[in-house]
Short mmCIF file of C-alpha atoms and ligand atoms in Angstrom, two decimals:
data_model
loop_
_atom_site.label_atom_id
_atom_site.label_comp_id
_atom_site.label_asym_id
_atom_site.label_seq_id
_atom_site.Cartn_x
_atom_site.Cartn_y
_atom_site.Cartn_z
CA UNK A 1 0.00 0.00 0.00
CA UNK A 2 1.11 3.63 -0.67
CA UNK A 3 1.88 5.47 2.10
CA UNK A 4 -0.96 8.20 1.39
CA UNK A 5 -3.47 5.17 0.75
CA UNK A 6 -1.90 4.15 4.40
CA UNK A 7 -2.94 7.85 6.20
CA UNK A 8 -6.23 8.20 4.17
CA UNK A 9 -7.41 4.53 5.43
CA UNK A 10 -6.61 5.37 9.00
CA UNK A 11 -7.65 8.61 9.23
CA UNK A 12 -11.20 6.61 8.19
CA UNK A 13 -10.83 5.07 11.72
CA UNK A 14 -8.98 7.46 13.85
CA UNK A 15 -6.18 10.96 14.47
CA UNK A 16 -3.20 9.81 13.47
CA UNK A 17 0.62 10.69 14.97
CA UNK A 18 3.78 11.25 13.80
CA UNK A 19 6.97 11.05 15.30
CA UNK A 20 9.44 13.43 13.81
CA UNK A 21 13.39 12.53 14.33
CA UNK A 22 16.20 14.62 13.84
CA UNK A 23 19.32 12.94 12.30
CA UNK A 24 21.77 15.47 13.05
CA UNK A 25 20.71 15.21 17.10
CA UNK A 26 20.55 11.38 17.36
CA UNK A 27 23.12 8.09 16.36
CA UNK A 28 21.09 6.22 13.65
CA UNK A 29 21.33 3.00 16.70
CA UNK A 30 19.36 5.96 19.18
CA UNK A 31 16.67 7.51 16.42
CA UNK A 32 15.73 3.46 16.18
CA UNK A 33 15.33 3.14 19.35
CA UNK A 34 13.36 6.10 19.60
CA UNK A 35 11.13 5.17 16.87
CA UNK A 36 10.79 1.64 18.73
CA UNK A 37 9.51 3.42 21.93
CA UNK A 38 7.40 5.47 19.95
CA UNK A 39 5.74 2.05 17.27
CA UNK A 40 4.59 0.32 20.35
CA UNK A 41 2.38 3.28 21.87
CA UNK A 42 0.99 3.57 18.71
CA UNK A 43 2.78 6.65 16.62
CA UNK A 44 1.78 6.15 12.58
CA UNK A 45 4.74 6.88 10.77
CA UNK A 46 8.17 8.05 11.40
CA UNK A 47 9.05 11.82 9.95
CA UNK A 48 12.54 11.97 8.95
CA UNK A 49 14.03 15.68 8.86
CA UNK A 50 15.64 18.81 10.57
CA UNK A 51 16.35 22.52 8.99
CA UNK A 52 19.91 22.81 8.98
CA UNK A 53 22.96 20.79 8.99
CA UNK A 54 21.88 17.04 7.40
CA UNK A 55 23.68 14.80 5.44
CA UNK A 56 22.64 12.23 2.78
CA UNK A 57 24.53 9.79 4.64
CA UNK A 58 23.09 10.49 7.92
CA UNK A 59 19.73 10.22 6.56
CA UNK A 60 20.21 7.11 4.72
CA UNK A 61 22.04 5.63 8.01
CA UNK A 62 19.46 6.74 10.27
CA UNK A 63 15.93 5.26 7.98
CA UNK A 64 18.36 2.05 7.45
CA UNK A 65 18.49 1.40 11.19
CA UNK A 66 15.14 2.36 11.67
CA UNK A 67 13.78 0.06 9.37
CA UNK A 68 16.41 -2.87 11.05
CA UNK A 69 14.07 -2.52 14.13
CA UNK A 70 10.04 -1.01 13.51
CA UNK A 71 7.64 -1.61 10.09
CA UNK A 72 6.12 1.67 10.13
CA UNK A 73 6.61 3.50 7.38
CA UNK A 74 9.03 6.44 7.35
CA UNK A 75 8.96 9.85 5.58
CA UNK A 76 11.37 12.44 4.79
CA UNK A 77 10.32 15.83 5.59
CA UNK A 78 12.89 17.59 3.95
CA UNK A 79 14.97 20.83 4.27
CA UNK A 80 15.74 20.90 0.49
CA UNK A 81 16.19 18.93 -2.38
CA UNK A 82 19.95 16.91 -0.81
CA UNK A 83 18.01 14.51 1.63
CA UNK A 84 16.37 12.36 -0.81
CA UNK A 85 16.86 8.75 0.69
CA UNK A 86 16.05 5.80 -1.05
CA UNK A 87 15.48 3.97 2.02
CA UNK A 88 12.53 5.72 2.78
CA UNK A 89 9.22 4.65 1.61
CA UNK A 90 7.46 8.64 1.05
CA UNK A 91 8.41 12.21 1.35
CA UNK A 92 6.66 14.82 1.70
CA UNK A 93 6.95 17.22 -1.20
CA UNK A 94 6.20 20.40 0.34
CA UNK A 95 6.12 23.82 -0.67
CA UNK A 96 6.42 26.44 1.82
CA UNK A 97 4.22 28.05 0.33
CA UNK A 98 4.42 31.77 2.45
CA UNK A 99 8.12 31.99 2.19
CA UNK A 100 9.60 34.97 0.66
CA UNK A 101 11.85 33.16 -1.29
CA UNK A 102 11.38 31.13 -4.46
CA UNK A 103 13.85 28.62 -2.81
CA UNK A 104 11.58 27.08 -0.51
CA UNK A 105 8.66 27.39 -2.79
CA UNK A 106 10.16 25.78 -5.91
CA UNK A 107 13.80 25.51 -6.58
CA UNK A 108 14.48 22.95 -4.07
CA UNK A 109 11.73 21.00 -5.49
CA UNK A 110 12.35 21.53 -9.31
CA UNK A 111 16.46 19.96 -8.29
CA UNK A 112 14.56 17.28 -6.03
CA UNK A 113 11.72 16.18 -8.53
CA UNK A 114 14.67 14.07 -11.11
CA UNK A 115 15.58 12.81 -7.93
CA UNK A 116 12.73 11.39 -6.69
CA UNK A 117 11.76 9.84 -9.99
CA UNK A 118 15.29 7.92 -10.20
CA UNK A 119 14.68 6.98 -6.46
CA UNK A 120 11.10 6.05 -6.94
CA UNK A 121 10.06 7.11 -3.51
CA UNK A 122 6.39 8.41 -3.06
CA UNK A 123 5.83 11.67 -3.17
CA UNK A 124 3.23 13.15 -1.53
CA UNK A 125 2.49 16.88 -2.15
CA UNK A 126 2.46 19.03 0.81
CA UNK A 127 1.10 22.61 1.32
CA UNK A 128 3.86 23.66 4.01
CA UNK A 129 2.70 26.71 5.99
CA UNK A 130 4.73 27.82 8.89
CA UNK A 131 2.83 30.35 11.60
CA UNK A 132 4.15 32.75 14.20
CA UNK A 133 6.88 32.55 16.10
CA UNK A 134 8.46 29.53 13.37
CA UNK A 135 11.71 29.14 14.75
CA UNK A 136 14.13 27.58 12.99
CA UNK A 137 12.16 26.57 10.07
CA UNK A 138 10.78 30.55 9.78
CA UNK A 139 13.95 31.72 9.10
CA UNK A 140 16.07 29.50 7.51
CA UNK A 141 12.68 29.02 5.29
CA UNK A 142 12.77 32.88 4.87
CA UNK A 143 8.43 32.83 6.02
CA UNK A 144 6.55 35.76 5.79
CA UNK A 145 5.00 34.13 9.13
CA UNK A 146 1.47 33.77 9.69
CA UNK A 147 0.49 35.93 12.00
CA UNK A 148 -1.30 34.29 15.11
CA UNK A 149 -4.38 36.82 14.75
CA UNK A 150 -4.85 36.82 11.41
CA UNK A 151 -6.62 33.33 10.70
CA UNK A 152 -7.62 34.66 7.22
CA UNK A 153 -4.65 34.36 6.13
CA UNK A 154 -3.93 31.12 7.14
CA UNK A 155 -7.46 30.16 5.19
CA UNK A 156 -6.54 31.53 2.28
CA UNK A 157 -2.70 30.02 1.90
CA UNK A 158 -5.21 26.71 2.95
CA UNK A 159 -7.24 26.77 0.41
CA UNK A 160 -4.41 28.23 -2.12
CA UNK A 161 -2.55 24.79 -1.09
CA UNK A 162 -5.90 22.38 -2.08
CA UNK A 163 -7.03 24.40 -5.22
CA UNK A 164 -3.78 23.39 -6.10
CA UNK A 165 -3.90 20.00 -6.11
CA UNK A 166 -2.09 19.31 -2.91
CA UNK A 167 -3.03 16.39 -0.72
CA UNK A 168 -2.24 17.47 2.88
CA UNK A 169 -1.96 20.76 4.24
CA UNK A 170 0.73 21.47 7.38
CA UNK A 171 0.30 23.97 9.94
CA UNK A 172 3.81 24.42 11.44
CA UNK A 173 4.62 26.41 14.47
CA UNK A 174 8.07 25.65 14.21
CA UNK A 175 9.84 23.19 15.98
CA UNK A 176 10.31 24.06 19.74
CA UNK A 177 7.84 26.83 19.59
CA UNK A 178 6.76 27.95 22.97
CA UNK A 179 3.02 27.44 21.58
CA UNK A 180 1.68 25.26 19.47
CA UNK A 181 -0.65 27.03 16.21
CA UNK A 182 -3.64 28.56 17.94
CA UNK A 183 -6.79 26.19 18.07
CA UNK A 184 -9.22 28.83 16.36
CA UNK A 185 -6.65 28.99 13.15
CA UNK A 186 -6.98 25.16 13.20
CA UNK A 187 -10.65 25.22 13.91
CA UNK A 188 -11.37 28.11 10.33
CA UNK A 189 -8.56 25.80 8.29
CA UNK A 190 -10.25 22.79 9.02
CA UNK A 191 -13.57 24.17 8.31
CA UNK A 192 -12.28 25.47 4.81
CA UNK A 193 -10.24 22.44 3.15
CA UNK A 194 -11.43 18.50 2.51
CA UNK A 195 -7.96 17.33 2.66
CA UNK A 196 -6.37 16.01 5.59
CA UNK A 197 -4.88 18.88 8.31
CA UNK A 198 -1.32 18.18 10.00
CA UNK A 199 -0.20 20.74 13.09
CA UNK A 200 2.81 20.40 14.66
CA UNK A 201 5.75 22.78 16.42
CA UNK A 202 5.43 23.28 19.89
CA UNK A 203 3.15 20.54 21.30
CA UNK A 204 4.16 18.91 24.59
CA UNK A 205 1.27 17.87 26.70
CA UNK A 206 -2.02 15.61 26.13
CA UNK A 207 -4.02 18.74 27.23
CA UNK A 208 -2.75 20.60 24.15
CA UNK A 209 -3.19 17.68 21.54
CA UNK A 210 -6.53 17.22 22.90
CA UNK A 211 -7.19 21.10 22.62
CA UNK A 212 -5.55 20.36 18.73
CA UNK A 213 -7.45 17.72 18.16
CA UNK A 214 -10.96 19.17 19.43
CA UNK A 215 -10.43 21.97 16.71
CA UNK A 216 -10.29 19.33 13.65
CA UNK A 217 -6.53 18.66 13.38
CA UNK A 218 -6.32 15.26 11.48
CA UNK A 219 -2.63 14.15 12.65
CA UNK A 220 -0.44 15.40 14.74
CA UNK A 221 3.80 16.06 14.70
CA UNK A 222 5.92 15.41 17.81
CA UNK A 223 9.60 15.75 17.57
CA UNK A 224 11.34 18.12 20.36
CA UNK A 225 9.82 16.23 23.18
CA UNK A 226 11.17 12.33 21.96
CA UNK A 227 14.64 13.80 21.75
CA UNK A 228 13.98 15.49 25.66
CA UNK A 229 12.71 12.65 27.59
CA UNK A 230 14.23 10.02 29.11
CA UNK A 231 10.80 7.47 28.88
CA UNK A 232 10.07 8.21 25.29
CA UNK A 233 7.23 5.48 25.96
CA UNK A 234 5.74 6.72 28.67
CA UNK A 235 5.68 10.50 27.49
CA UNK A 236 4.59 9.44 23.98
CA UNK A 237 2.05 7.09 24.70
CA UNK A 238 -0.18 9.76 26.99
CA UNK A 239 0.43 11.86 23.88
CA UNK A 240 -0.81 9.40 21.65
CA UNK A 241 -3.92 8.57 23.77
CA UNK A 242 -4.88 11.76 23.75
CA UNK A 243 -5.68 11.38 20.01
CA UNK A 244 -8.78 9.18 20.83
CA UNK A 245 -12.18 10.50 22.43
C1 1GP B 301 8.55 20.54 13.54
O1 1GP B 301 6.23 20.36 13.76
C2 1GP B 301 7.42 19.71 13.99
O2 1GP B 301 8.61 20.58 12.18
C3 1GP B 301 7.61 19.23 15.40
O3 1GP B 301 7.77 20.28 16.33
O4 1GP B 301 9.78 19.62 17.64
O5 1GP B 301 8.12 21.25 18.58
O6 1GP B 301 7.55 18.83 18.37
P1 1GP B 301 8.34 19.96 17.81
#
């Protein structure tokens, strides 16, 4: 099965979870083990990716020993077009689409898109749209940042992302952001699009994925707080609970 077959057929049944992992702050042996931890509490797929600093080789290292050890398919959620792995089984091909620069909306992706098609990895196309404060990814992404109070805007980019032709839409706080994206911009995005809503950046606590989830969020991104814990199962599986009624 395809790996967007794989989200559409469970999001028939329930929220789904994703654990992101960072090569560049992990050993390929302890990003396994941290996707272990996180398979049997129930995360959906792993997210492979970081903004700055990744290598090919790290990334091929890393999904090589994380496939040694869990079944779940993994993604790349890439910082540009040099992290294309074979050994994963999707990426997401993302535009960001409120960046000021052409970069991050379609440069990286016109080098990556050869790529891909020698690599034959899925690619599933992703309407990437990063919201106040945005962190690392705002700036190195060059965003002209969604503003918290101005849900409009986050509509419109939205809709802008499903009109054309995209198949998921991302609302992205940045990683490590002291908030995650605001329920009531969830709650008008959600209302607006028929494809499938990811929000991550920022979320720590089952209190805050439930408040995410309440608002029509369709899966939800954890990475800072696997790499911070010492009980990776313990902390991700009351996330991951949270997801259900
Ligand atoms: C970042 O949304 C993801 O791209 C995850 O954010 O690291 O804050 O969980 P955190």
């Amino acid at each position: 099965m395809k790996v967007m077959e794989y989200i559409e057929e469970t999001l028939k049944k329930e929220k789904m979870h994703m654990t992101l992992i960072d090569p560049e702050k992990k050993t390929p042996r302890e990003s396994a083990e941290i996707a272990l931890a996180a398979s049997r509490v129930g995360t959906h797929a792993i997210m492979i990716g970081g903004s700055t600093g990744l290598t090919l080789e790290m990334i091929n290292e890393t999904i090589k020993e994380i496939k040694s050890l869990v079944k779940l398919p993994v993604i790349i959620f890439p910082s540009g077009a040099g992290v294309l792995s074979p050994y994963a089984d999707a990426l997401f091909f993302m535009s960001l689409l409120n960046s000021n620069s052409l970069e991050y909306v379609v440069r990286q992706q016109v080098r990556g898109a050869p790529i891909v098609r020698k690599i034959g990895i899925e690619p599933i196309p992703m309407g990437y749209l990063v919201v106040e404060p945005g962190m690392t990814v705002g700036r190195v992404g060059q965003a002209d940042l969604l503003r918290r109070d101005r849900i409009e805007d986050a509509v419109a980019y939205a809709l802008t992302a499903q009109y054309f032709g995209m198949h998921l839409v991302y609302l992205e706080a940045g990683s490590g952001a002291p908030e995650p994206v605001p329920p009531d911009m969830i709650r008008a995005v959600k209302e607006a699009i028929d494809v499938p809503l990811i929000v991550g950046g920022g979320i720590r606590t089952p209190q805050q994925v439930k408040k995410i989830v309440d608002a029509g969020a369709d899966i939800i991104v954890t990475g800072t707080i696997v790499e911070e814990v010492e009980d990776v199962e313990s902390h991700l599986g009351k996330i991951i609970a949270a997801l259900s009624p």
